[in-house]
Short mmCIF file of C-alpha atoms and ligand atoms in Angstrom, two decimals:
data_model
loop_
_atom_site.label_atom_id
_atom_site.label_comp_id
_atom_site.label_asym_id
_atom_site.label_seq_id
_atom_site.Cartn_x
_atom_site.Cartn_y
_atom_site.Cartn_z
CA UNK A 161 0.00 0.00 0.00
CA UNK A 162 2.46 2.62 1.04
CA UNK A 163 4.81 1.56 -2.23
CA UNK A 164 1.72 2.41 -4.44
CA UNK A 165 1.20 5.54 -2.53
CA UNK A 166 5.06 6.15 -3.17
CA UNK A 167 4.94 5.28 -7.08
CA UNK A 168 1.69 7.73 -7.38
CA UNK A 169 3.68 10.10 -6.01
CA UNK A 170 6.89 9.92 -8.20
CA UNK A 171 4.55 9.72 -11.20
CA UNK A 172 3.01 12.91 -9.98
CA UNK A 173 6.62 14.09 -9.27
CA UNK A 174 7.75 13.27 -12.82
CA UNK A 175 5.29 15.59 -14.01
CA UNK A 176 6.15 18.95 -12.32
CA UNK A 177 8.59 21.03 -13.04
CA UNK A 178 11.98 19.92 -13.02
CA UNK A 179 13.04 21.72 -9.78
CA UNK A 180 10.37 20.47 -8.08
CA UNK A 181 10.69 16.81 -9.56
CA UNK A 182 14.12 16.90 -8.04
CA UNK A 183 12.89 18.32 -5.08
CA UNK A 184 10.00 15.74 -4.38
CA UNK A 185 12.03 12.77 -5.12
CA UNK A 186 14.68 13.61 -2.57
CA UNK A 187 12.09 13.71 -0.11
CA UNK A 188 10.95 10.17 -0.32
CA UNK A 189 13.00 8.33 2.47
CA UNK A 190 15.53 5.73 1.33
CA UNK A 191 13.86 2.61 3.34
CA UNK A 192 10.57 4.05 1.25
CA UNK A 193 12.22 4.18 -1.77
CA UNK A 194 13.76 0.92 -1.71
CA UNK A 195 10.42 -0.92 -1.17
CA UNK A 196 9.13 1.13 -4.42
CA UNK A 197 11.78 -0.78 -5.86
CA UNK A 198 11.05 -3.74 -4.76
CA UNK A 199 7.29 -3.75 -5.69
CA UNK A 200 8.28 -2.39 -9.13
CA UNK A 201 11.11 -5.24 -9.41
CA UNK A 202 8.24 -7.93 -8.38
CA UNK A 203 5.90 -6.79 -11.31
CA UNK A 204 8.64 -6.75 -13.73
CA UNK A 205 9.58 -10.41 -12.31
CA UNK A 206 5.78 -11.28 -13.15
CA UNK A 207 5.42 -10.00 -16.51
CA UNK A 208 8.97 -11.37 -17.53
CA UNK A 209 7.93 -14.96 -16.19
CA UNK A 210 5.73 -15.07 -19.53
CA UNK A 211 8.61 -14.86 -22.00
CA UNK A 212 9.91 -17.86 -23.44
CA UNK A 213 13.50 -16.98 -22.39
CA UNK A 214 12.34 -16.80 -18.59
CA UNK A 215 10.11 -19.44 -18.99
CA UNK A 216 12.60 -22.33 -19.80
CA UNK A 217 15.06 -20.71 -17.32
CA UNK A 218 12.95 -20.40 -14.64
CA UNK A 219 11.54 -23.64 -14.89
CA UNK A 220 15.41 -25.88 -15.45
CA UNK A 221 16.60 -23.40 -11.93
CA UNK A 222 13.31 -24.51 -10.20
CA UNK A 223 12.50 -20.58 -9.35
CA UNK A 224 8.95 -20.04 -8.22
CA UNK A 225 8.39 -16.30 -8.62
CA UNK A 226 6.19 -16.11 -6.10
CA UNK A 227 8.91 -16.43 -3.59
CA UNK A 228 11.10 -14.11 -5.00
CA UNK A 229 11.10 -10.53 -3.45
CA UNK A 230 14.55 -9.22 -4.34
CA UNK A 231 16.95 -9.75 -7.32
CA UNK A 232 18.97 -11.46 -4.94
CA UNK A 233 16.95 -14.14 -4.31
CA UNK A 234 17.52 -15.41 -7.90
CA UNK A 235 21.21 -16.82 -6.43
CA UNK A 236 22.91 -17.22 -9.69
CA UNK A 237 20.74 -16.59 -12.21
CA UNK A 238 21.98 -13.70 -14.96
CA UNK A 239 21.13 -12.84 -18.25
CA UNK A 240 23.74 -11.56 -20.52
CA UNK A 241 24.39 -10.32 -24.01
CA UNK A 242 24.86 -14.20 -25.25
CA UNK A 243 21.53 -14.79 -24.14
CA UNK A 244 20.16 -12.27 -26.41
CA UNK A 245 22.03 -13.64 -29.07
CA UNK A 246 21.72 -16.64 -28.59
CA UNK A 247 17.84 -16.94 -28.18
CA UNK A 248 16.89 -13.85 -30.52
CA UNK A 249 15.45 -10.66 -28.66
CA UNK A 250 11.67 -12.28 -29.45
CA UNK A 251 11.96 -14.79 -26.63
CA UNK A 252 12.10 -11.77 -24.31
CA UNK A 253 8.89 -10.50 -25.49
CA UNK A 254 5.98 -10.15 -23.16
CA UNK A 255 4.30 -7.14 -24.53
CA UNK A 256 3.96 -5.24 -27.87
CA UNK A 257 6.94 -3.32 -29.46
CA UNK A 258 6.58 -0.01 -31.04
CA UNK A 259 10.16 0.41 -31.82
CA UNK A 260 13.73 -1.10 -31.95
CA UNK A 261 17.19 -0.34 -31.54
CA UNK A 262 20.50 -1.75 -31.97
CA UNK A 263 23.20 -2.65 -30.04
CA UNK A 264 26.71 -1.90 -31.49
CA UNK A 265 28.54 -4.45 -31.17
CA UNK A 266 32.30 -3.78 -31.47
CA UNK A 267 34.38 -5.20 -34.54
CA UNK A 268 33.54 -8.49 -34.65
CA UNK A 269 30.40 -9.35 -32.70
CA UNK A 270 27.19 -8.99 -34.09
CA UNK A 271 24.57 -6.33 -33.41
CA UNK A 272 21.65 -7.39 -30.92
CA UNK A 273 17.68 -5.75 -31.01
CA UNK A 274 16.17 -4.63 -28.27
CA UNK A 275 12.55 -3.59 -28.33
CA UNK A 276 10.56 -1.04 -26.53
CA UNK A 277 6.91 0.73 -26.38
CA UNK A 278 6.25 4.56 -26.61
CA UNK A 279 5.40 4.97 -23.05
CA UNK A 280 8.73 3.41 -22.21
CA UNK A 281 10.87 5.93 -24.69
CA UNK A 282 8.57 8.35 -22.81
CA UNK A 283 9.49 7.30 -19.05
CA UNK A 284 12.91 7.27 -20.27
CA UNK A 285 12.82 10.60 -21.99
CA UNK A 286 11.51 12.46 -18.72
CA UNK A 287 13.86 10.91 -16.31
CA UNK A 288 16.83 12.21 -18.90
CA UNK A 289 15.19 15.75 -19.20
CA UNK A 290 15.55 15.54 -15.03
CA UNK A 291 19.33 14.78 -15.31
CA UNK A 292 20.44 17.36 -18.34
CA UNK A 293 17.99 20.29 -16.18
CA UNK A 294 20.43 18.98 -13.17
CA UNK A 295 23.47 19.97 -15.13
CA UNK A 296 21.67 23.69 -16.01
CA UNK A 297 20.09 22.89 -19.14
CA UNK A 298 17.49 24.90 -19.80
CA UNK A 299 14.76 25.92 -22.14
CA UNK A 300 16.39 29.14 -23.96
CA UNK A 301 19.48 26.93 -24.84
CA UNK A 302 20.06 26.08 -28.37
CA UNK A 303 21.03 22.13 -28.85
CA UNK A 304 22.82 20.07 -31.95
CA UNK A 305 23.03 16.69 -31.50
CA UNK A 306 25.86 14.51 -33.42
CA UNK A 307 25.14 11.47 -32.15
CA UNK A 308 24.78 8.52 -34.78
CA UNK A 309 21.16 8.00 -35.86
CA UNK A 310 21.61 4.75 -37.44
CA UNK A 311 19.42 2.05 -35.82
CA UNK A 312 20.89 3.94 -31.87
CA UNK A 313 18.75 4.86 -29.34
CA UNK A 314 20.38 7.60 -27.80
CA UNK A 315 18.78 10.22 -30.49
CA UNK A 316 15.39 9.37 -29.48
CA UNK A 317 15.93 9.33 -25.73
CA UNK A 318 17.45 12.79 -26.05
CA UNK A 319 14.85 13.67 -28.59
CA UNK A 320 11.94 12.81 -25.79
CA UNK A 321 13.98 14.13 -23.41
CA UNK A 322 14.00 17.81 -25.04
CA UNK A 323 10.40 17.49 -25.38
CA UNK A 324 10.21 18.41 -21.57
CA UNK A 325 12.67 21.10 -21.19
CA UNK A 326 11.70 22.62 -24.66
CA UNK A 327 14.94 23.42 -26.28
CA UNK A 328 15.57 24.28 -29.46
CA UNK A 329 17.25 21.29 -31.20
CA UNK A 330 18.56 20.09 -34.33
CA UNK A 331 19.86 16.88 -35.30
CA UNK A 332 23.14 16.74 -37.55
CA UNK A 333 23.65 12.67 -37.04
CA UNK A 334 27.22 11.89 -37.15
CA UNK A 335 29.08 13.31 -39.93
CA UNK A 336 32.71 14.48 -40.38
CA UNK A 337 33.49 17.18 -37.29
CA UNK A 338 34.44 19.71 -40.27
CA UNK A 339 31.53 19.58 -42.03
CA UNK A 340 29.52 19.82 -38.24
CA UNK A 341 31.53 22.63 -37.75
CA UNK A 342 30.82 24.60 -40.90
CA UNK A 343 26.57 23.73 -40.70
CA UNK A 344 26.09 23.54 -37.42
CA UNK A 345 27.50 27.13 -36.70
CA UNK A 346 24.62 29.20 -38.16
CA UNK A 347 22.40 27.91 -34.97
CA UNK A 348 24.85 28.69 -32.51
CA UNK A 349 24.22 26.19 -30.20
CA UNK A 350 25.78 26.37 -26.86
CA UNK A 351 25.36 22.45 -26.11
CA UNK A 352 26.59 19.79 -28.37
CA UNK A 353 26.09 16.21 -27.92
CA UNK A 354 28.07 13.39 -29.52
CA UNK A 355 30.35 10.46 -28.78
CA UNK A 356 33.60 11.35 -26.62
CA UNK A 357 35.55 10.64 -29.70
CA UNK A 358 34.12 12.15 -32.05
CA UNK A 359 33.38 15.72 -29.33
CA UNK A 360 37.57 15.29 -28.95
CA UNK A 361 37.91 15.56 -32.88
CA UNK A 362 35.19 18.34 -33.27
CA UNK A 363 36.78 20.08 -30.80
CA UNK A 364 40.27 19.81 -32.73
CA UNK A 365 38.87 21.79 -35.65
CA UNK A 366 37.14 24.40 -33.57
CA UNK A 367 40.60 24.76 -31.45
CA UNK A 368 42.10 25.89 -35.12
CA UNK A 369 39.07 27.51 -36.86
CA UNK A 370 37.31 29.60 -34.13
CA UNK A 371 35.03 28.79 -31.06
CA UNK A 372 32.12 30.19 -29.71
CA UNK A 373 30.51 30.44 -26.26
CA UNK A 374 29.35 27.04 -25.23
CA UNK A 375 27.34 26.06 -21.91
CA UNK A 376 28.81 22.67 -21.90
CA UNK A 377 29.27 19.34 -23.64
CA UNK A 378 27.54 16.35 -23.24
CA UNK A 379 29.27 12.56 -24.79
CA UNK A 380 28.04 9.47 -24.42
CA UNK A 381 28.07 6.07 -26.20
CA UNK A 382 31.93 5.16 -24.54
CA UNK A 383 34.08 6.02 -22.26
CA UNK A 384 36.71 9.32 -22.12
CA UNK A 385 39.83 9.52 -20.69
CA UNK A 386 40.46 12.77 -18.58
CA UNK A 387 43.06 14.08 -20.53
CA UNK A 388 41.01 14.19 -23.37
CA UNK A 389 37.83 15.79 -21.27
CA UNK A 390 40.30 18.52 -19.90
CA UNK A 391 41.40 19.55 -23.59
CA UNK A 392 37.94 19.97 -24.84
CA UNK A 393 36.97 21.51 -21.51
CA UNK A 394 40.09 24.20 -22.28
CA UNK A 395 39.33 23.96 -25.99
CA UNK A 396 35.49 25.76 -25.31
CA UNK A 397 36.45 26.82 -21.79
CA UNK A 398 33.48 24.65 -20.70
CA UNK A 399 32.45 21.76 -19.07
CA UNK A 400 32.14 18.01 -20.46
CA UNK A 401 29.50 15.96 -19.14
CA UNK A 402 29.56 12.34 -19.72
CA UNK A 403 26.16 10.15 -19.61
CA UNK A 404 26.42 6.13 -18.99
CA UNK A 405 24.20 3.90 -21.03
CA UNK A 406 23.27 0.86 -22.88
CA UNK A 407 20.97 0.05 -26.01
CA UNK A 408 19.65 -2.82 -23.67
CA UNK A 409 19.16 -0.50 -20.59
CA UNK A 410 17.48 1.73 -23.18
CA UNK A 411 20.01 4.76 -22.53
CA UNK A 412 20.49 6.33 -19.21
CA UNK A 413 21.92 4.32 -16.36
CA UNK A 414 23.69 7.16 -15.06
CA UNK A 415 24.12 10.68 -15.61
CA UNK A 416 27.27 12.65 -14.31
CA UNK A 417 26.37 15.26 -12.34
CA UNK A 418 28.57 18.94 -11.89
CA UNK A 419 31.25 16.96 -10.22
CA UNK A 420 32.03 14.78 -12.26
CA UNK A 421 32.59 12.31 -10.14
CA UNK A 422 30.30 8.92 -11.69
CA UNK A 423 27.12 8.69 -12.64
CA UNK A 424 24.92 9.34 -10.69
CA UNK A 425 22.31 6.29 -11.04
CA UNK A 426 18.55 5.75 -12.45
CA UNK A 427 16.87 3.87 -9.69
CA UNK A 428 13.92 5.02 -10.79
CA UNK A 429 14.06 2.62 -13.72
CA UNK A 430 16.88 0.28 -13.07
CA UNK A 431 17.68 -1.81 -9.76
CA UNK A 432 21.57 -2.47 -9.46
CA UNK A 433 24.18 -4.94 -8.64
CA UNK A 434 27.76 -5.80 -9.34
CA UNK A 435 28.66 -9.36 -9.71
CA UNK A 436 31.96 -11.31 -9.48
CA UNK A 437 32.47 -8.31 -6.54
CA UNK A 438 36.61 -8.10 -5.71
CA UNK A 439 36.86 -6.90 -1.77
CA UNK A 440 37.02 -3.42 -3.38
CA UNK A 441 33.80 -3.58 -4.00
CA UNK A 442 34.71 -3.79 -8.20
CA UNK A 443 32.24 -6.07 -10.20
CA UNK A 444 30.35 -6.08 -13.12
CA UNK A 445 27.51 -4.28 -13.24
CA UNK A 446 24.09 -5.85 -13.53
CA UNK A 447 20.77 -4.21 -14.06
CA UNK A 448 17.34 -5.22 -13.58
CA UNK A 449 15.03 -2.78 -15.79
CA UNK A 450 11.61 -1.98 -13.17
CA UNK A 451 9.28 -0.09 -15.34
CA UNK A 452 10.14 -1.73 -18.80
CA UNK A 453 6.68 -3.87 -20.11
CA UNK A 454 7.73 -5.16 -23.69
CA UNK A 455 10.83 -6.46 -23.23
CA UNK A 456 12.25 -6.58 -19.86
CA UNK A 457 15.36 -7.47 -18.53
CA UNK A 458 16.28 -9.48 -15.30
CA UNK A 459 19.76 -9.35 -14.08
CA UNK A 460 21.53 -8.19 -17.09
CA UNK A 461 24.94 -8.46 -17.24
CA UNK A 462 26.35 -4.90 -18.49
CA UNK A 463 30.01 -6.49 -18.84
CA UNK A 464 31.35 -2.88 -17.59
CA UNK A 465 33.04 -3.06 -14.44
CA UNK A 466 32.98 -0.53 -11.82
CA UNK A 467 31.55 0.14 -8.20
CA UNK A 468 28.24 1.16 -6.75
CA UNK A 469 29.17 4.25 -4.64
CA UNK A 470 26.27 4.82 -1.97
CA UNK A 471 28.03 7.90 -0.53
CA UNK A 472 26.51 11.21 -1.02
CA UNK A 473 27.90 12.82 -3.46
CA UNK A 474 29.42 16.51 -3.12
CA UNK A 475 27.02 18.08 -5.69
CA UNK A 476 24.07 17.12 -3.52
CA UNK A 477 21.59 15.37 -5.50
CA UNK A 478 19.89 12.54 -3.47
CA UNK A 479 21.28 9.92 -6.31
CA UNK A 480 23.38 7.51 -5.50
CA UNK A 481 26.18 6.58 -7.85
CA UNK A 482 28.05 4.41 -10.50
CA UNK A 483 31.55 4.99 -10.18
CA UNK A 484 33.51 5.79 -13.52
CA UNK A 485 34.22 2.32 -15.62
CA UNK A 486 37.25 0.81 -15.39
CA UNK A 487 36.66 -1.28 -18.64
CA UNK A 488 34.55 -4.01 -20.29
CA UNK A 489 34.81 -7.62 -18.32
CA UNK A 490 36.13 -9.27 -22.04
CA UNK A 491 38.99 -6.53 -22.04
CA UNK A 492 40.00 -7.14 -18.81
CA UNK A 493 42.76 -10.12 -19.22
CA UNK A 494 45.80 -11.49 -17.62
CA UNK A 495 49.61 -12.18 -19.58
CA UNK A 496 53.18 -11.48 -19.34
CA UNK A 497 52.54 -7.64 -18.27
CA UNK A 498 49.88 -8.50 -15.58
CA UNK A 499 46.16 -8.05 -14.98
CA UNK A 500 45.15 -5.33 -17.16
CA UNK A 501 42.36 -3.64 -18.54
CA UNK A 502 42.07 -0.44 -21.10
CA UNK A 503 42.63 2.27 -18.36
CA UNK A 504 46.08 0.97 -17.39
CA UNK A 505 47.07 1.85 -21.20
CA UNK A 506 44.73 5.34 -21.16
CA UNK A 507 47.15 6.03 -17.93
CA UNK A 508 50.25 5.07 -20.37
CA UNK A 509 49.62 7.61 -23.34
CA UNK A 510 48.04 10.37 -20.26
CA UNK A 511 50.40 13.32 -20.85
CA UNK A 512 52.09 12.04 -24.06
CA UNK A 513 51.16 15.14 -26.59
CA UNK A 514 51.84 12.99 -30.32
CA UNK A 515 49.12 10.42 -28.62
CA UNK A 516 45.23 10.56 -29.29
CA UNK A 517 42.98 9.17 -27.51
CA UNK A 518 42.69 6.27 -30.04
CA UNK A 519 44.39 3.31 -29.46
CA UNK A 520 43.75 -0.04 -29.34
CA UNK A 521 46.16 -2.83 -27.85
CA UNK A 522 46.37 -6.34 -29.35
CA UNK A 523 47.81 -9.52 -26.72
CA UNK A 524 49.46 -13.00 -28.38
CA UNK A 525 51.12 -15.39 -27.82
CA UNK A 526 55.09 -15.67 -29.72
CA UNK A 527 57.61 -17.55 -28.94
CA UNK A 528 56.86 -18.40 -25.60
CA UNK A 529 56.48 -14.78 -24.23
CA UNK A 530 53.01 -12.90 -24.20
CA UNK A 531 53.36 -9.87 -27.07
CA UNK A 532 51.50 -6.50 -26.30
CA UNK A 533 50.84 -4.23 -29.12
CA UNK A 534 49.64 -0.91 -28.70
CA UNK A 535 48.49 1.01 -31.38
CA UNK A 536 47.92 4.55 -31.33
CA UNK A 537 46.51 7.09 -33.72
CA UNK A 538 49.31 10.08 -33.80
CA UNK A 539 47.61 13.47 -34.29
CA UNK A 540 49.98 14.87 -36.07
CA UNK A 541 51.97 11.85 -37.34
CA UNK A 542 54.61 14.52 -39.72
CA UNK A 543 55.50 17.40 -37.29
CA UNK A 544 58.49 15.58 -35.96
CA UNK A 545 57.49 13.22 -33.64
CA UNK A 546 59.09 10.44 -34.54
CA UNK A 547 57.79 6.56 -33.51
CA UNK A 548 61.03 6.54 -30.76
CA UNK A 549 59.91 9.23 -29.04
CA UNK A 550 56.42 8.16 -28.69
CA UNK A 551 57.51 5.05 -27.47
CA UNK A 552 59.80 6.46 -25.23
CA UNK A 553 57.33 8.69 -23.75
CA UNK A 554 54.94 6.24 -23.37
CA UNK A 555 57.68 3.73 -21.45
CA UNK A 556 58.52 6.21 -19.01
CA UNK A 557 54.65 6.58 -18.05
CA UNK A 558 54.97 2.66 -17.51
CA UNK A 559 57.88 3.11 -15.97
CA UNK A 560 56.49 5.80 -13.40
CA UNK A 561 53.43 5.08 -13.25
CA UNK A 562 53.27 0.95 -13.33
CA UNK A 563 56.40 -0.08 -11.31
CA UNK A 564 54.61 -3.64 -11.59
CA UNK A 565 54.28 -3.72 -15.25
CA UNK A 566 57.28 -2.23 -15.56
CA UNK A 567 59.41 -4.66 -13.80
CA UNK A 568 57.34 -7.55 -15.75
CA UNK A 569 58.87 -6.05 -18.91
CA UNK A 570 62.45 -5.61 -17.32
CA UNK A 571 62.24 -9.26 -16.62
CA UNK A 572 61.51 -10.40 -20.19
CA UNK A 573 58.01 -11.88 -19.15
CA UNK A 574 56.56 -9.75 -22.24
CA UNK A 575 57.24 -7.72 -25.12
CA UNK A 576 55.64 -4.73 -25.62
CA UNK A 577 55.50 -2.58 -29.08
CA UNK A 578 54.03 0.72 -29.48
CA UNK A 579 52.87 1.60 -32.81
CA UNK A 580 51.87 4.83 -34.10
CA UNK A 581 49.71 4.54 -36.61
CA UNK A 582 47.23 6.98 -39.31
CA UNK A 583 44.18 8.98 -38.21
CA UNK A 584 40.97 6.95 -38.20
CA UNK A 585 42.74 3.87 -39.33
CA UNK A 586 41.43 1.99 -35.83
CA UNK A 587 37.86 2.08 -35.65
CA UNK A 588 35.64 0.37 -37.79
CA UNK A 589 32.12 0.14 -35.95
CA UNK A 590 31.06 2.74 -33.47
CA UNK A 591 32.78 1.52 -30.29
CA UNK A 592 36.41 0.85 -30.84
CA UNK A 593 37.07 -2.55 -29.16
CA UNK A 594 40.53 -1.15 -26.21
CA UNK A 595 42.16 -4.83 -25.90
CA UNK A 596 41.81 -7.43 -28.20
CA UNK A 597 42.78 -11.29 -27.28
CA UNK A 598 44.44 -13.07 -30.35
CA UNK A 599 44.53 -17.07 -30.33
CA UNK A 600 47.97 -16.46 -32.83
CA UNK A 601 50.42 -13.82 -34.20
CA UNK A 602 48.59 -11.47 -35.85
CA UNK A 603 50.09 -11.67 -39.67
CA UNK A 604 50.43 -7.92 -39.69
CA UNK A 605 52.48 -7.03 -36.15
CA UNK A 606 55.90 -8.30 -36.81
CA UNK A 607 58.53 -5.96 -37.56
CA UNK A 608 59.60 -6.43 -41.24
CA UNK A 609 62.87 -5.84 -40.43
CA UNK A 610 63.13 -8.81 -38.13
CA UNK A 611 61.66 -11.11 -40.71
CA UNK A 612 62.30 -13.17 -43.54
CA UNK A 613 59.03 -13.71 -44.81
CA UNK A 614 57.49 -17.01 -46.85
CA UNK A 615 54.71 -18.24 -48.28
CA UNK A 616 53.80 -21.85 -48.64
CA UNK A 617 50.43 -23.54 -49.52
CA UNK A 618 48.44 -24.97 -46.74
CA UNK A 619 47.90 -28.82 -48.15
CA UNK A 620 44.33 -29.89 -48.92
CA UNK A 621 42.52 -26.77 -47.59
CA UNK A 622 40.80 -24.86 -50.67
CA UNK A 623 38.99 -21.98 -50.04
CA UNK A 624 35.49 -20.84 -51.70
CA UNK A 625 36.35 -19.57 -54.50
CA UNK A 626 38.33 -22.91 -55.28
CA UNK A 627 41.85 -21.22 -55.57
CA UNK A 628 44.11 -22.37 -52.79
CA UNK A 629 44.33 -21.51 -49.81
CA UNK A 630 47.87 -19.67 -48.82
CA UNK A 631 49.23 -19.09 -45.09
CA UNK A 632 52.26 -16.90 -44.60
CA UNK A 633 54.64 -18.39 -42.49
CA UNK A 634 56.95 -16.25 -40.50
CA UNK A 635 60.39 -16.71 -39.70
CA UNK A 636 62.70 -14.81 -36.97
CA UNK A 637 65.38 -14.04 -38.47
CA UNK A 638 68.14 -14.30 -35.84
CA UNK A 639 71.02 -12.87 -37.53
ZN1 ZN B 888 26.76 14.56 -7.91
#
């Protein structure tokens, strides 16, 4: 009774005016709160127990859902991104879809559909318009939006969002930062959204061709390294705010907030937990979507790993938060060098000025030693910074900064190359995949120089188009 009293009253909430949204909803006590989401997570747990997917699942655990009152009480039931595949998004069905959006998927994997109503683009939409009016946006401020229409959902949730705080808006999509630059200029907007990456290369052009008085910046779709944030923050002497999301989660999980210190997280919508939990309190995160009808999600797996900070936070919103993510649980593996994950490498090029922030790193196996390969995308490959001193700059941040690493690499246990390489010659889907686990050399990565290269045929394998097949087998060359 008193949870149905509560949701009436963060419906009715919702639909004030932002300040006194805010307001209201920090006023609910936390014990209250927390059996709103409870109640919501039980519904959810009864409409999802229709679905196919939960259906045979349910049934091979033995879970009667009528026990259940937390998503604890599943033990170790998850759902993850292979699921999805796996099964198709249909078998996760339990009401009508009105729309559908598209995972990413990095090079490699294939893209997953997740489907939503109206009313839940909607819920979604008004919960965003709460967070951006937290960071000061506001209805006289004049919006363009760069983020990548194609099949994403982020467009629409901002789109909705808008619709609330009744900005002006216009939608360039994702095209070349030059050509943004030139178009979007007549509007003069003084908040841009777009992908971290692609905000860093905009901002590059306006750093040489003029800039204009922005309110801030708002990225989303990956993560930023703070070097990067603190050059476009110089670049437009304003802020950059970074929102966390997932197609699956249907955008915002967590919005930063004016310290920009993690996200501060959605439990209106989205009931959290971290799994494989390190004493630190590091796991991955899991969701369990509460107000989601057509297609909802129990225990998700998010495969981003990070922390669930239930400090206050110095800004003073009542939101608890996610902290910043440390990296994706596939790109988090062990070799030669140690246990690492993308942000040890970010840390590497931090402060090395030929270095964007586009790399990726590549791990074998050669010659009984583990090989990392770290490519990075040199900004300006031809003003004289030559591959050494790249290298060397980036070794002495090891050195420094990763004593541990560092004496791994003293002691032979792996090789690492650094590679500078073109401008956008890394990504090739929308998220750039940060560490990449190869089963073998990769045919490309060894030094010509060291090699004497040749090329036999493989016997009996023929390839499709009936011409044979030809391996290239490499040789050190020890002289
Ligand atoms: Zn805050």
């Amino acid at each position: 009774m008193l949870s149905l009293v509560t949701e009436q009253f963060e419906k009715i909430a919702l639909r004030t005016d932002p300040t006194l949204a805010i307001r209201l909803l920090a006023s609910i006590p936390d014990p209250i709160f927390q059996r709103l989401q409870r109640m919501r997570f039980r519904h959810t747990l009864k409409i999802a127990a229709k679905a196919p997917f939960y259906v045979e699942q349910f049934a091979k655990r033995g879970i009667d859902i009528r026990k259940i009152r937390q998503p604890a009480d599943l033990g170790d039931f998850y759902t993850s991104g292979d699921d999805l595949q796996k099964y198709g998004a249909e078998a996760f069905l339990t009401g009508r879809a009105e729309t559908a959006f598209e995972t990413t998927g990095t090079a490699g994997s294939e893209t997953k559909s997740v489907f939503f109503s109206n009313r839940e683009l909607d819920e979604m939409g008004r919960t965003s318009a709460l967070g951006l009016y937290q960071l000061g946006l506001r209805r006289e401020d004049v919006i363009v939006s760069a983020f990548d229409v194609s099949f994403w959902v982020s467009p629409s949730v901002l789109r909705t969002a808008l619709q609330y705080l009744g900005c002006f808006h216009v939608e360039a999509g994702k095209i070349p930062p030059d050509e943004f630059y030139e178009r979007a200029r007549r509007y003069r907007p003084n908040v841009i959204f777009g992908e971290p990456s692609w905000v860093a290369r905009f901002s590059e052009v306006a750093a040489k061709r003029g800039t204009w008085p922005m309110k801030f910046l708002f990225a989303g779709g990956e993560n930023i390294n703070e070097a990067t944030r603190r050059q476009i923050e110089e670049i437009w002497d304003a802020r950059v705010f970074m929102n966390y999301g997932q197609t699956e989660s249907f955008g915002v999980i967590g919005c930063e907030c004016s310290a920009q210190q993690g996200y501060n997280r959605n439990e209106l919508n989205f009931y959290f937990e971290t799994v494989d939990t390190k004493p630190d309190g590091e796991g991955e995160l899991v969701f369990t979507t509460l107000t989601r009808e057509v297609m909802p999600l129990i225990r998700y797996r998010s495969t981003d790993v990070t922390r669930l900070l239930d400090d206050p936070c110095e800004c003073g919103l009542f939101a608890k938060r996610i902290a910043k993510i440390k990296g994706r649980v596939d790109e988090m593996i062990v070799c030669g060098m140690g246990n690492i994950s993308p942000w040890v490498f970010a840390e590497m090029l931090r402060g090395v000025p030929q270095a964007s922030d586009e790399w990726q790193v590549r791990v074998w196996h050669e010659d009984r030693i583990d090989v990392v390969e770290l490519k990075v995308e040199t900004s300006t490959p031809q003003n004289g910074h030559s591959p050494d001193a790249l290298g060397a700059a980036v070794k002495e941040n090891l050195r420094t900064r990763f004593p541990d690493f560092w004496k791994n690499l003293e002691m032979k246990l792996y090789d690492l190359r650094i590679k500078p390489v073109t401008n956008d010659s890394l990504r090739t889907t929308r998220k750039l995949k940060r560490i990449v686990a190869l089963d073998e050399p990769p045919v490309d990565s060894i030094p010509e120089v060291h090699i004497i290269k040749e090329t036999s045929r493989v016997n009996g394998h023929v390839n499709g188009n009936g011409s044979s097949l030809k391996k290239a087998v490499w040789k050190v060359d020890q002289g």
